[in-house]
Amino acid sequence: MTASAHRQQTADRIAAELGHSFEGEIRVGGHYASAVRDGNTVYISGQVPRVGTTVMVTGRAGDTVSLEQAREGAQICALRALAILRRELGSLDAVRQVLRVGVFVQCSADFTLHSEVADAASDLLHEVFGDAGVHVRTAVGVYALPKNATVEVEMTVAVD
């Protein structure tokens, strides 16, 4: 099995375990691109945990959303980013290294588990890409996110 097939099968398996598919169109909501390539770097716009037209995890972590729900939201965001990468590059095999991941968590004032939410996205990327999925990361708590999403994930990757 090629690295590409393995990477894609791993991403598809994780999506299926969560009960989701990212085969359909992934639309942007304005005058911006979901991905921009500059040489060997691809920047992925912030992704909320949307499947189709439904944002799957909404509300504030530490309030109406549990840590586990927020972590699942981060996984959905990462899977959306991977689906965009696959469409942009033709294959996940073209990813040389995940460079940076930014994770934004809509949360209550006393919520301090931002890193634990972000770990769900980081762990997923490591599972898909192995050592090429290890990245630098920022995880921050915010007051609000688009569509009341609990989590938003942006990503920068190096490609061949």
Short mmCIF file of C-alpha atoms in Angstrom, two decimals, residues 10-62:
data_model
loop_
_atom_site.label_atom_id
_atom_site.label_comp_id
_atom_site.label_asym_id
_atom_site.label_seq_id
_atom_site.Cartn_x
_atom_site.Cartn_y
_atom_site.Cartn_z
CA THR A 10 -6.61 6.33 7.79
CA ALA A 11 -8.43 9.66 7.36
CA ASP A 12 -11.48 7.88 5.91
CA ARG A 13 -11.48 5.35 8.76
CA ILE A 14 -11.38 8.08 11.40
CA ALA A 15 -14.20 9.97 9.64
CA ALA A 16 -16.28 6.77 9.48
CA GLU A 17 -15.66 6.07 13.18
CA LEU A 18 -17.04 9.55 13.89
CA GLY A 19 -19.98 8.80 11.60
CA HIS A 20 -19.11 11.37 8.92
CA SER A 21 -18.02 11.63 5.30
CA PHE A 22 -16.24 14.50 3.59
CA GLU A 23 -16.78 13.34 0.01
CA GLY A 24 -19.20 16.11 -0.95
CA GLU A 25 -18.44 19.68 -1.88
CA ILE A 26 -16.80 21.82 0.80
CA ARG A 27 -17.93 25.38 0.16
CA VAL A 28 -16.50 28.62 1.43
CA GLY A 29 -18.85 31.21 2.85
CA GLY A 30 -17.44 34.34 1.25
CA HIS A 31 -14.81 35.88 -0.98
CA TYR A 32 -11.85 33.81 0.18
CA ALA A 33 -10.29 30.48 -0.71
CA SER A 34 -10.34 27.34 1.41
CA ALA A 35 -6.70 26.74 0.41
CA VAL A 36 -3.94 28.83 -1.13
CA ARG A 37 -0.69 27.38 -2.40
CA ASP A 38 2.48 29.47 -2.46
CA GLY A 39 5.31 27.35 -3.83
CA ASN A 40 5.70 24.37 -1.55
CA THR A 41 3.45 25.75 1.18
CA VAL A 42 -0.33 25.35 1.39
CA TYR A 43 -2.38 27.46 3.79
CA ILE A 44 -5.77 26.05 4.80
CA SER A 45 -8.43 28.51 5.94
CA GLY A 46 -9.97 28.04 9.36
CA GLN A 47 -12.38 25.09 9.34
CA VAL A 48 -15.32 24.76 11.70
CA PRO A 49 -16.76 21.31 12.51
CA ARG A 50 -19.18 21.33 9.60
CA VAL A 51 -20.33 18.22 7.79
CA GLY A 52 -22.33 19.08 4.70
CA THR A 53 -24.30 22.15 5.77
CA THR A 54 -24.50 21.31 9.48
CA VAL A 55 -22.09 22.55 12.13
CA MET A 56 -21.86 19.45 14.29
CA VAL A 57 -20.51 20.95 17.54
CA THR A 58 -21.78 24.35 18.67
CA GLY A 59 -21.69 26.33 21.89
CA ARG A 60 -19.10 27.03 24.56
CA ALA A 61 -16.69 24.42 25.83
CA GLY A 62 -16.91 24.32 29.60
#
